[in-house]
Amino acid sequence: MNDQVSTDVLIIGCGAAGLSLALRLSEFASVAVLAKGPVSEGSTYYAQGGVSAVLDKADSIESHIHDTLVAGAGLCDPEAVRFTVEHGRESIEWLSAQGVPFTKQTAADGSEEFHLTREGGHSHRRVVHADDATGRAIQLTLEEHARAAPNIHVYEHAVAVDLITARKLGLQRNRCLGAYVLNRQTGRVQVFRARFVILASGGASRVYLYSSNPDGSTGDGIAMAWRAGCRIANMEFMQFHPTCLFHPEAKSFLITEAVRGEGGHLLLPDGTRFMHNFDPRLELAPRDIVARAIDHEMKRLGAQCLYLDISHKPADFVRAHFPNVHAKCLEYGFDMTQEPLPIVPAAHYTCGGVMTDFMGRTDLEGLYAIGECAFTGLHGANRMASNSLLECLVFATAAGKDIAGHLRDVPPPPALPSWDESRVTDSDEEVVVTHNWQELRRFMWDYVGIVRTDKRLQRARNRVELLLREIDEYYGNFRISADLIELRNLAQVAELIIRCALARKESRGLHYTLDFPHADEARPPRDTVLVPSNFAQAAERPAWHQH
């Protein structure tokens, strides 16, 4: 096995953000893409709803911007929102040109146009979709192109361990030079050298006991960037999707928000609706409001779940609009054309992340972050539905243009030191990893979930600090595994979430605390920015590293 792999661009992550960037750069550079498992196992594949963009003549850029700002509860960066929304149409057109089979309909003049649906927080129909499996259509299309591209090499079952920086090697000018990567099939750690490294590794929702995300959503990019000296922001804003199917075997199965967008009702166990008690927008209120309402009613009633009902619509309508959700629910014994579906909220999206500019550049020269692991200012205190895939595409395009423009200016990195395993042994206590993983996700759900208090947060912080020390000792003494890498990253991200939550003395968007149940109107809303102890001094960072 080759211990050193050299490439122009290393992309850690293989979802919509990573693959679209790889395809845009493959004409100019050699690109290595890392996938923790099979390429299709990221969050993109499981995204049901769609991509938001202004395509309807009755809609407008200003309306999309306004809706996003409202959903973000005063914390969105207006420039980031405008930048993203204004590039929506071209992102959809690029995906369509790649062959993504978006659902179409016949217009009044007989021409074919995109079928648009509406989701929570949107004032217009502006969500482009491929039936109810949009993420799968995007993922498979981009994967097919990436595998066919001669300059793209996809490494499956490859888990990034940590970033390699010039500072770690004692060099003067700090820069990201590559990453150590565990080959899950051989158990060996390789060195990937690159002129540019991009984190496209997704979010951290698996830090919670219940999540709509696949198992790989363990905050790897966020944790690695923090250890490398990058600022992290707004990690207290973890979005809980209101409607995941409640069934012991339905692991992470999300019921798309489009079900509510097309007229689905949320019901108590006795069959009565309740959203009118919480928001005049009813089921189309933003996700934080809907999730909190469901959580409140479940706790008030002591109910294990509530229900989502679209059976009042014609059965043909339901099957046509939601063929995949309908088929999957049938597998679990539920016919959504005939009966309500049992649902619970689950951790779904990480609104904070690694601070970047509008080109995806982080505080560390040569390191970019795009997609869910990045903090661009777009989402504020709450992400509006279907803005996430849009962000992936827009910032991948921007990062691609920036990297292509600087490729000639950056020499290939030198040979880097191999991974040192001379002082470690094989662990005979793997149960420690399993136990700590379970404990972490349980106390994060109990203490740092949809509703928080300072007392709960402090309990979580005390426990996570102890866990981090235990994991650090284990990491230093034993040969690493994929499970240990993910546990280490999850614990670090949990600590960042807790620190951010403790720092915000108000309730805003996705962060709701009983100690401060209202927004602080006495001063302008502020982002929660965490600065690592090894943060690069301002003099070391180019001028464009300002958010």
Short mmCIF file of N, CA and C in Angstrom, two decimals, residues 128-296:
data_model
loop_
_atom_site.label_atom_id
_atom_site.label_comp_id
_atom_site.label_asym_id
_atom_site.label_seq_id
_atom_site.Cartn_x
_atom_site.Cartn_y
_atom_site.Cartn_z
N VAL A 128 -37.42 22.83 -5.91
CA VAL A 128 -37.25 21.90 -7.02
C VAL A 128 -36.95 20.52 -6.43
N HIS A 129 -37.55 19.49 -7.00
CA HIS A 129 -37.40 18.16 -6.40
C HIS A 129 -37.43 17.07 -7.47
N ALA A 130 -36.96 15.90 -7.08
CA ALA A 130 -37.08 14.70 -7.91
C ALA A 130 -37.98 13.75 -7.12
N ASP A 131 -39.28 13.85 -7.37
CA ASP A 131 -40.28 13.17 -6.55
C ASP A 131 -40.01 13.50 -5.08
N ASP A 132 -39.93 12.48 -4.23
CA ASP A 132 -39.60 12.71 -2.82
C ASP A 132 -38.27 12.07 -2.46
N ALA A 133 -37.36 11.98 -3.45
CA ALA A 133 -36.03 11.41 -3.22
C ALA A 133 -35.00 12.25 -3.96
N THR A 134 -35.04 13.56 -3.73
CA THR A 134 -34.18 14.49 -4.46
C THR A 134 -32.71 14.24 -4.18
N GLY A 135 -32.37 14.03 -2.92
CA GLY A 135 -30.98 13.82 -2.57
C GLY A 135 -30.39 12.60 -3.27
N ARG A 136 -31.17 11.54 -3.33
CA ARG A 136 -30.69 10.33 -4.00
C ARG A 136 -30.42 10.59 -5.48
N ALA A 137 -31.33 11.33 -6.13
CA ALA A 137 -31.15 11.64 -7.55
C ALA A 137 -29.91 12.48 -7.78
N ILE A 138 -29.68 13.47 -6.92
CA ILE A 138 -28.48 14.32 -7.04
C ILE A 138 -27.23 13.50 -6.77
N GLN A 139 -27.24 12.74 -5.69
CA GLN A 139 -26.06 11.97 -5.30
C GLN A 139 -25.65 10.97 -6.39
N LEU A 140 -26.60 10.20 -6.89
CA LEU A 140 -26.26 9.17 -7.88
C LEU A 140 -25.80 9.77 -9.19
N THR A 141 -26.39 10.90 -9.58
CA THR A 141 -25.98 11.57 -10.82
C THR A 141 -24.56 12.10 -10.69
N LEU A 142 -24.26 12.80 -9.60
CA LEU A 142 -22.92 13.36 -9.42
C LEU A 142 -21.88 12.25 -9.25
N GLU A 143 -22.26 11.18 -8.55
CA GLU A 143 -21.33 10.06 -8.37
C GLU A 143 -20.97 9.43 -9.71
N GLU A 144 -21.96 9.27 -10.57
CA GLU A 144 -21.70 8.68 -11.89
C GLU A 144 -20.69 9.53 -12.67
N HIS A 145 -20.88 10.84 -12.66
CA HIS A 145 -19.94 11.72 -13.36
C HIS A 145 -18.55 11.69 -12.73
N ALA A 146 -18.50 11.67 -11.39
CA ALA A 146 -17.21 11.68 -10.70
C ALA A 146 -16.41 10.41 -11.00
N ARG A 147 -17.08 9.28 -11.04
CA ARG A 147 -16.38 8.02 -11.32
C ARG A 147 -15.87 7.97 -12.75
N ALA A 148 -16.53 8.70 -13.65
CA ALA A 148 -16.12 8.70 -15.05
C ALA A 148 -15.04 9.73 -15.35
N ALA A 149 -14.83 10.68 -14.43
CA ALA A 149 -13.87 11.76 -14.68
C ALA A 149 -12.45 11.25 -14.48
N PRO A 150 -11.56 11.43 -15.47
CA PRO A 150 -10.20 10.88 -15.36
C PRO A 150 -9.36 11.52 -14.26
N ASN A 151 -9.64 12.75 -13.89
CA ASN A 151 -8.83 13.45 -12.88
C ASN A 151 -9.36 13.31 -11.46
N ILE A 152 -10.45 12.57 -11.30
CA ILE A 152 -11.02 12.39 -9.96
C ILE A 152 -10.78 10.95 -9.51
N HIS A 153 -10.18 10.80 -8.34
CA HIS A 153 -9.98 9.48 -7.74
C HIS A 153 -10.79 9.42 -6.45
N VAL A 154 -11.76 8.51 -6.40
CA VAL A 154 -12.61 8.36 -5.22
C VAL A 154 -12.06 7.25 -4.34
N TYR A 155 -11.79 7.58 -3.07
CA TYR A 155 -11.29 6.61 -2.10
C TYR A 155 -12.43 6.28 -1.13
N GLU A 156 -13.00 5.09 -1.26
CA GLU A 156 -14.07 4.67 -0.36
C GLU A 156 -13.48 4.02 0.88
N HIS A 157 -14.28 4.01 1.95
CA HIS A 157 -13.88 3.43 3.24
C HIS A 157 -12.60 4.08 3.75
N ALA A 158 -12.51 5.39 3.55
CA ALA A 158 -11.34 6.17 3.95
C ALA A 158 -11.78 7.24 4.95
N VAL A 159 -11.28 7.14 6.17
CA VAL A 159 -11.71 8.03 7.26
C VAL A 159 -10.58 8.99 7.61
N ALA A 160 -10.82 10.28 7.43
CA ALA A 160 -9.81 11.28 7.79
C ALA A 160 -9.61 11.27 9.30
N VAL A 161 -8.35 11.23 9.72
CA VAL A 161 -8.01 11.20 11.14
C VAL A 161 -7.77 12.61 11.66
N ASP A 162 -6.91 13.35 10.96
CA ASP A 162 -6.60 14.72 11.34
C ASP A 162 -5.93 15.43 10.17
N LEU A 163 -6.01 16.76 10.22
CA LEU A 163 -5.35 17.58 9.21
C LEU A 163 -3.87 17.71 9.55
N ILE A 164 -3.06 17.85 8.52
CA ILE A 164 -1.62 18.08 8.70
C ILE A 164 -1.35 19.54 8.37
N THR A 165 -0.77 20.27 9.32
CA THR A 165 -0.49 21.68 9.10
C THR A 165 1.01 21.94 9.19
N ALA A 166 1.42 23.03 8.55
CA ALA A 166 2.84 23.41 8.59
C ALA A 166 3.27 23.70 10.02
N ARG A 167 2.38 24.28 10.82
CA ARG A 167 2.73 24.60 12.21
C ARG A 167 3.06 23.34 12.99
N LYS A 168 2.30 22.26 12.77
CA LYS A 168 2.57 21.00 13.46
C LYS A 168 3.95 20.46 13.11
N LEU A 169 4.43 20.78 11.91
CA LEU A 169 5.72 20.29 11.45
C LEU A 169 6.85 21.25 11.78
N GLY A 170 6.53 22.37 12.45
CA GLY A 170 7.55 23.34 12.83
C GLY A 170 7.96 24.28 11.71
N LEU A 171 7.16 24.34 10.64
CA LEU A 171 7.48 25.24 9.53
C LEU A 171 6.97 26.64 9.84
N GLN A 172 7.56 27.65 9.19
CA GLN A 172 7.25 29.04 9.55
C GLN A 172 5.86 29.48 9.12
N ARG A 173 5.55 29.40 7.84
CA ARG A 173 4.27 29.90 7.35
C ARG A 173 3.22 28.79 7.50
N ASN A 174 2.24 29.05 8.33
CA ASN A 174 1.27 27.99 8.59
C ASN A 174 0.33 27.81 7.41
N ARG A 175 0.05 26.55 7.10
CA ARG A 175 -0.81 26.21 5.97
C ARG A 175 -1.26 24.77 6.13
N CYS A 176 -2.42 24.43 5.58
CA CYS A 176 -2.85 23.04 5.57
C CYS A 176 -2.15 22.32 4.43
N LEU A 177 -1.52 21.19 4.76
CA LEU A 177 -0.70 20.46 3.79
C LEU A 177 -1.31 19.12 3.37
N GLY A 178 -2.34 18.69 4.09
CA GLY A 178 -2.94 17.40 3.77
C GLY A 178 -3.64 16.82 4.97
N ALA A 179 -3.73 15.49 5.00
CA ALA A 179 -4.44 14.83 6.11
C ALA A 179 -3.94 13.41 6.27
N TYR A 180 -4.02 12.91 7.51
CA TYR A 180 -3.84 11.49 7.77
C TYR A 180 -5.19 10.81 7.58
N VAL A 181 -5.18 9.65 6.91
CA VAL A 181 -6.42 8.99 6.53
C VAL A 181 -6.34 7.50 6.83
N LEU A 182 -7.32 7.00 7.58
CA LEU A 182 -7.38 5.57 7.91
C LEU A 182 -8.09 4.82 6.80
N ASN A 183 -7.44 3.81 6.27
CA ASN A 183 -8.07 2.89 5.33
C ASN A 183 -8.78 1.81 6.15
N ARG A 184 -10.11 1.85 6.14
CA ARG A 184 -10.88 0.96 7.01
C ARG A 184 -10.69 -0.51 6.63
N GLN A 185 -10.36 -0.77 5.39
CA GLN A 185 -10.24 -2.16 4.94
C GLN A 185 -8.91 -2.78 5.32
N THR A 186 -7.84 -1.97 5.37
CA THR A 186 -6.52 -2.50 5.73
C THR A 186 -6.13 -2.17 7.16
N GLY A 187 -6.79 -1.17 7.76
CA GLY A 187 -6.42 -0.73 9.10
C GLY A 187 -5.19 0.14 9.14
N ARG A 188 -4.63 0.49 7.98
CA ARG A 188 -3.43 1.31 7.90
C ARG A 188 -3.79 2.78 7.71
N VAL A 189 -2.91 3.66 8.19
CA VAL A 189 -3.10 5.11 8.04
C VAL A 189 -2.17 5.62 6.95
N GLN A 190 -2.76 6.27 5.96
CA GLN A 190 -2.02 6.85 4.85
C GLN A 190 -1.89 8.37 5.01
N VAL A 191 -0.92 8.93 4.31
CA VAL A 191 -0.73 10.37 4.26
C VAL A 191 -1.21 10.87 2.90
N PHE A 192 -2.15 11.80 2.91
CA PHE A 192 -2.60 12.45 1.68
C PHE A 192 -2.04 13.86 1.66
N ARG A 193 -1.19 14.13 0.69
CA ARG A 193 -0.61 15.47 0.52
C ARG A 193 -1.40 16.23 -0.53
N ALA A 194 -1.67 17.51 -0.29
CA ALA A 194 -2.47 18.28 -1.25
C ALA A 194 -2.15 19.77 -1.16
N ARG A 195 -2.30 20.44 -2.29
CA ARG A 195 -2.14 21.91 -2.29
C ARG A 195 -3.31 22.57 -1.57
N PHE A 196 -4.49 21.98 -1.75
CA PHE A 196 -5.69 22.51 -1.12
C PHE A 196 -6.47 21.36 -0.50
N VAL A 197 -7.01 21.61 0.68
CA VAL A 197 -7.83 20.62 1.37
C VAL A 197 -9.20 21.24 1.62
N ILE A 198 -10.25 20.48 1.30
CA ILE A 198 -11.61 20.97 1.47
C ILE A 198 -12.37 20.03 2.39
N LEU A 199 -12.95 20.61 3.44
CA LEU A 199 -13.83 19.86 4.33
C LEU A 199 -15.25 19.95 3.77
N ALA A 200 -15.79 18.81 3.36
CA ALA A 200 -17.17 18.73 2.88
C ALA A 200 -17.82 17.53 3.56
N SER A 201 -17.58 17.45 4.86
CA SER A 201 -17.82 16.22 5.63
C SER A 201 -19.17 16.16 6.31
N GLY A 202 -20.02 17.17 6.10
CA GLY A 202 -21.36 17.12 6.66
C GLY A 202 -21.43 17.57 8.11
N GLY A 203 -22.58 17.31 8.74
CA GLY A 203 -22.86 17.82 10.07
C GLY A 203 -22.56 16.85 11.18
N ALA A 204 -23.19 17.12 12.33
CA ALA A 204 -22.85 16.39 13.55
C ALA A 204 -24.08 15.88 14.29
N SER A 205 -25.16 15.58 13.57
CA SER A 205 -26.41 15.22 14.25
C SER A 205 -26.34 13.89 14.99
N ARG A 206 -25.36 13.06 14.68
CA ARG A 206 -25.24 11.79 15.40
C ARG A 206 -24.72 11.97 16.82
N VAL A 207 -24.47 13.21 17.21
CA VAL A 207 -24.13 13.48 18.60
C VAL A 207 -25.35 13.27 19.50
N TYR A 208 -26.53 13.15 18.89
CA TYR A 208 -27.78 12.95 19.63
C TYR A 208 -28.28 11.52 19.49
N LEU A 209 -29.06 11.10 20.48
CA LEU A 209 -29.58 9.74 20.52
C LEU A 209 -30.50 9.45 19.33
N TYR A 210 -31.36 10.42 18.98
CA TYR A 210 -32.25 10.26 17.85
C TYR A 210 -31.85 11.25 16.76
N SER A 211 -31.64 10.74 15.57
CA SER A 211 -31.20 11.59 14.47
C SER A 211 -31.75 11.07 13.15
N SER A 212 -32.01 11.98 12.23
CA SER A 212 -32.44 11.59 10.89
C SER A 212 -31.25 11.30 9.98
N ASN A 213 -30.05 11.54 10.47
CA ASN A 213 -28.85 11.44 9.64
C ASN A 213 -28.26 10.03 9.63
N PRO A 214 -27.49 9.70 8.59
CA PRO A 214 -26.79 8.42 8.58
C PRO A 214 -25.70 8.39 9.65
N ASP A 215 -25.17 7.20 9.92
CA ASP A 215 -24.23 7.01 11.02
C ASP A 215 -22.96 7.86 10.88
N GLY A 216 -22.61 8.24 9.66
CA GLY A 216 -21.36 8.97 9.45
C GLY A 216 -21.40 10.44 9.79
N SER A 217 -22.55 10.96 10.22
CA SER A 217 -22.67 12.40 10.52
C SER A 217 -22.14 12.70 11.91
N THR A 218 -20.82 12.60 12.06
CA THR A 218 -20.19 12.68 13.37
C THR A 218 -19.32 13.92 13.56
N GLY A 219 -19.55 14.94 12.75
CA GLY A 219 -18.87 16.22 12.96
C GLY A 219 -17.38 16.20 12.73
N ASP A 220 -16.91 15.29 11.88
CA ASP A 220 -15.47 15.11 11.69
C ASP A 220 -14.76 16.39 11.23
N GLY A 221 -15.31 17.04 10.21
CA GLY A 221 -14.67 18.23 9.66
C GLY A 221 -14.60 19.36 10.67
N ILE A 222 -15.67 19.53 11.44
CA ILE A 222 -15.71 20.59 12.45
C ILE A 222 -14.66 20.34 13.52
N ALA A 223 -14.58 19.09 14.00
CA ALA A 223 -13.60 18.75 15.04
C ALA A 223 -12.17 18.89 14.52
N MET A 224 -11.90 18.43 13.30
CA MET A 224 -10.56 18.53 12.76
C MET A 224 -10.14 19.98 12.56
N ALA A 225 -11.06 20.81 12.06
CA ALA A 225 -10.75 22.23 11.85
C ALA A 225 -10.47 22.91 13.18
N TRP A 226 -11.23 22.59 14.22
CA TRP A 226 -11.01 23.16 15.55
C TRP A 226 -9.62 22.79 16.06
N ARG A 227 -9.25 21.51 15.92
CA ARG A 227 -7.93 21.08 16.38
C ARG A 227 -6.81 21.74 15.58
N ALA A 228 -7.11 22.11 14.32
CA ALA A 228 -6.10 22.74 13.47
C ALA A 228 -6.02 24.25 13.67
N GLY A 229 -6.91 24.82 14.51
CA GLY A 229 -6.80 26.24 14.83
C GLY A 229 -7.82 27.14 14.19
N CYS A 230 -8.93 26.59 13.69
CA CYS A 230 -9.97 27.40 13.04
C CYS A 230 -11.08 27.76 14.02
N ARG A 231 -11.63 28.95 13.82
CA ARG A 231 -12.76 29.37 14.65
C ARG A 231 -14.03 28.58 14.26
N ILE A 232 -14.86 28.35 15.28
CA ILE A 232 -16.14 27.65 15.11
C ILE A 232 -17.24 28.58 15.62
N ALA A 233 -18.38 28.60 14.95
CA ALA A 233 -19.44 29.53 15.34
C ALA A 233 -20.82 28.86 15.38
N ASN A 234 -21.65 29.33 16.31
CA ASN A 234 -23.10 29.05 16.36
C ASN A 234 -23.46 27.57 16.45
N MET A 235 -22.66 26.81 17.20
CA MET A 235 -22.95 25.39 17.32
C MET A 235 -24.15 25.09 18.21
N GLU A 236 -24.66 26.11 18.93
CA GLU A 236 -25.86 25.88 19.74
C GLU A 236 -27.10 25.66 18.89
N PHE A 237 -27.02 26.03 17.61
CA PHE A 237 -28.20 25.94 16.75
C PHE A 237 -28.22 24.61 15.99
N MET A 238 -28.68 23.59 16.69
CA MET A 238 -28.85 22.27 16.09
C MET A 238 -30.32 22.10 15.74
N GLN A 239 -30.58 21.85 14.48
CA GLN A 239 -31.98 21.77 14.04
C GLN A 239 -32.51 20.35 14.23
N PHE A 240 -33.68 20.28 14.83
CA PHE A 240 -34.37 19.00 15.00
C PHE A 240 -35.49 18.94 13.97
N HIS A 241 -35.46 17.93 13.12
CA HIS A 241 -36.54 17.77 12.16
C HIS A 241 -37.78 17.31 12.92
N PRO A 242 -38.92 17.95 12.67
CA PRO A 242 -40.11 17.62 13.47
C PRO A 242 -40.66 16.22 13.25
N THR A 243 -40.43 15.65 12.05
CA THR A 243 -41.19 14.44 11.70
C THR A 243 -40.31 13.31 11.19
N CYS A 244 -39.79 12.52 12.12
CA CYS A 244 -39.15 11.26 11.77
C CYS A 244 -40.10 10.13 12.16
N LEU A 245 -40.13 9.11 11.34
CA LEU A 245 -41.04 7.99 11.60
C LEU A 245 -40.68 7.32 12.92
N PHE A 246 -41.68 7.11 13.77
CA PHE A 246 -41.47 6.48 15.07
C PHE A 246 -41.77 4.99 14.94
N HIS A 247 -40.70 4.22 14.86
CA HIS A 247 -40.81 2.76 14.74
C HIS A 247 -39.47 2.17 15.14
N PRO A 248 -39.45 1.11 15.93
CA PRO A 248 -38.16 0.58 16.42
C PRO A 248 -37.21 0.15 15.33
N GLU A 249 -37.73 -0.21 14.16
CA GLU A 249 -36.86 -0.66 13.08
C GLU A 249 -36.62 0.41 12.02
N ALA A 250 -37.31 1.55 12.14
CA ALA A 250 -37.19 2.61 11.12
C ALA A 250 -36.04 3.53 11.49
N LYS A 251 -34.84 3.05 11.34
CA LYS A 251 -33.66 3.80 11.75
C LYS A 251 -33.51 5.06 10.89
N SER A 252 -33.65 6.22 11.52
CA SER A 252 -33.37 7.51 10.88
C SER A 252 -34.27 7.84 9.70
N PHE A 253 -35.46 7.23 9.60
CA PHE A 253 -36.28 7.51 8.43
C PHE A 253 -37.08 8.79 8.62
N LEU A 254 -36.79 9.76 7.78
CA LEU A 254 -37.41 11.08 7.87
C LEU A 254 -38.63 11.16 6.97
N ILE A 255 -39.70 11.76 7.50
CA ILE A 255 -40.89 12.03 6.68
C ILE A 255 -40.75 13.46 6.16
N THR A 256 -40.53 13.60 4.87
CA THR A 256 -40.20 14.89 4.27
C THR A 256 -41.17 16.00 4.67
N GLU A 257 -40.62 17.20 4.82
CA GLU A 257 -41.41 18.37 5.15
C GLU A 257 -42.46 18.67 4.08
N ALA A 258 -42.23 18.19 2.87
CA ALA A 258 -43.17 18.41 1.78
C ALA A 258 -44.54 17.78 2.08
N VAL A 259 -44.59 16.77 2.95
CA VAL A 259 -45.88 16.20 3.32
C VAL A 259 -46.74 17.27 4.00
N ARG A 260 -46.12 18.05 4.89
CA ARG A 260 -46.85 19.17 5.49
C ARG A 260 -47.09 20.28 4.46
N GLY A 261 -46.12 20.46 3.55
CA GLY A 261 -46.28 21.47 2.52
C GLY A 261 -47.45 21.20 1.59
N GLU A 262 -47.77 19.92 1.42
CA GLU A 262 -48.89 19.54 0.54
C GLU A 262 -50.18 19.30 1.31
N GLY A 263 -50.23 19.75 2.57
CA GLY A 263 -51.50 19.71 3.30
C GLY A 263 -51.59 18.74 4.45
N GLY A 264 -50.47 18.11 4.84
CA GLY A 264 -50.49 17.18 5.96
C GLY A 264 -50.78 17.89 7.27
N HIS A 265 -51.50 17.23 8.18
CA HIS A 265 -51.86 17.78 9.48
C HIS A 265 -51.09 17.08 10.59
N LEU A 266 -50.65 17.84 11.58
CA LEU A 266 -50.06 17.26 12.78
C LEU A 266 -51.17 17.03 13.80
N LEU A 267 -51.17 15.83 14.40
CA LEU A 267 -52.27 15.44 15.29
C LEU A 267 -51.75 14.94 16.63
N LEU A 268 -52.55 15.19 17.67
CA LEU A 268 -52.33 14.55 18.97
C LEU A 268 -52.79 13.10 18.90
N PRO A 269 -52.47 12.29 19.91
CA PRO A 269 -52.93 10.89 19.88
C PRO A 269 -54.44 10.74 19.77
N ASP A 270 -55.22 11.75 20.23
CA ASP A 270 -56.68 11.64 20.12
C ASP A 270 -57.20 12.13 18.77
N GLY A 271 -56.29 12.52 17.86
CA GLY A 271 -56.70 12.91 16.52
C GLY A 271 -56.96 14.38 16.33
N THR A 272 -56.77 15.21 17.36
CA THR A 272 -57.01 16.65 17.21
C THR A 272 -55.74 17.37 16.77
N ARG A 273 -55.94 18.45 16.01
CA ARG A 273 -54.80 19.29 15.58
C ARG A 273 -54.40 20.23 16.72
N PHE A 274 -53.15 20.68 16.71
CA PHE A 274 -52.67 21.50 17.82
C PHE A 274 -51.78 22.67 17.41
N MET A 275 -51.34 22.73 16.15
CA MET A 275 -50.39 23.77 15.76
C MET A 275 -50.98 25.18 15.86
N HIS A 276 -52.30 25.31 15.83
CA HIS A 276 -52.91 26.63 15.97
C HIS A 276 -52.64 27.24 17.34
N ASN A 277 -52.26 26.43 18.31
CA ASN A 277 -51.92 26.94 19.64
C ASN A 277 -50.51 27.51 19.69
N PHE A 278 -49.73 27.31 18.64
CA PHE A 278 -48.33 27.71 18.67
C PHE A 278 -47.94 28.74 17.62
N ASP A 279 -48.59 28.71 16.44
CA ASP A 279 -48.16 29.62 15.37
C ASP A 279 -49.28 29.74 14.34
N PRO A 280 -49.55 30.96 13.86
CA PRO A 280 -50.62 31.13 12.87
C PRO A 280 -50.33 30.46 11.53
N ARG A 281 -49.05 30.11 11.28
CA ARG A 281 -48.71 29.42 10.04
C ARG A 281 -49.00 27.92 10.12
N LEU A 282 -49.46 27.48 11.28
CA LEU A 282 -49.83 26.08 11.50
C LEU A 282 -48.69 25.15 11.13
N GLU A 283 -48.99 24.11 10.33
CA GLU A 283 -47.97 23.11 9.98
C GLU A 283 -46.85 23.67 9.11
N LEU A 284 -47.02 24.86 8.54
CA LEU A 284 -46.00 25.46 7.69
C LEU A 284 -45.11 26.44 8.44
N ALA A 285 -45.17 26.44 9.75
CA ALA A 285 -44.25 27.25 10.55
C ALA A 285 -42.83 26.68 10.40
N PRO A 286 -41.79 27.50 10.65
CA PRO A 286 -40.42 27.00 10.58
C PRO A 286 -40.20 25.80 11.49
N ARG A 287 -39.18 25.03 11.17
CA ARG A 287 -38.96 23.75 11.85
C ARG A 287 -38.75 23.88 13.34
N ASP A 288 -38.07 24.93 13.80
CA ASP A 288 -37.82 25.04 15.23
C ASP A 288 -39.12 25.16 16.01
N ILE A 289 -40.07 25.93 15.46
CA ILE A 289 -41.36 26.12 16.12
C ILE A 289 -42.16 24.82 16.13
N VAL A 290 -42.16 24.13 14.99
CA VAL A 290 -42.91 22.87 14.89
C VAL A 290 -42.30 21.80 15.80
N ALA A 291 -40.98 21.68 15.78
CA ALA A 291 -40.33 20.67 16.62
C ALA A 291 -40.57 20.94 18.10
N ARG A 292 -40.49 22.22 18.50
CA ARG A 292 -40.72 22.57 19.90
C ARG A 292 -42.17 22.31 20.30
N ALA A 293 -43.10 22.57 19.39
CA ALA A 293 -44.51 22.31 19.67
C ALA A 293 -44.76 20.82 19.88
N ILE A 294 -44.16 20.00 19.01
CA ILE A 294 -44.32 18.55 19.16
C ILE A 294 -43.70 18.08 20.47
N ASP A 295 -42.48 18.57 20.77
CA ASP A 295 -41.80 18.21 22.00
C ASP A 295 -42.65 18.60 23.22
N HIS A 296 -43.22 19.80 23.18
CA HIS A 296 -44.06 20.28 24.28
C HIS A 296 -45.27 19.37 24.50
#
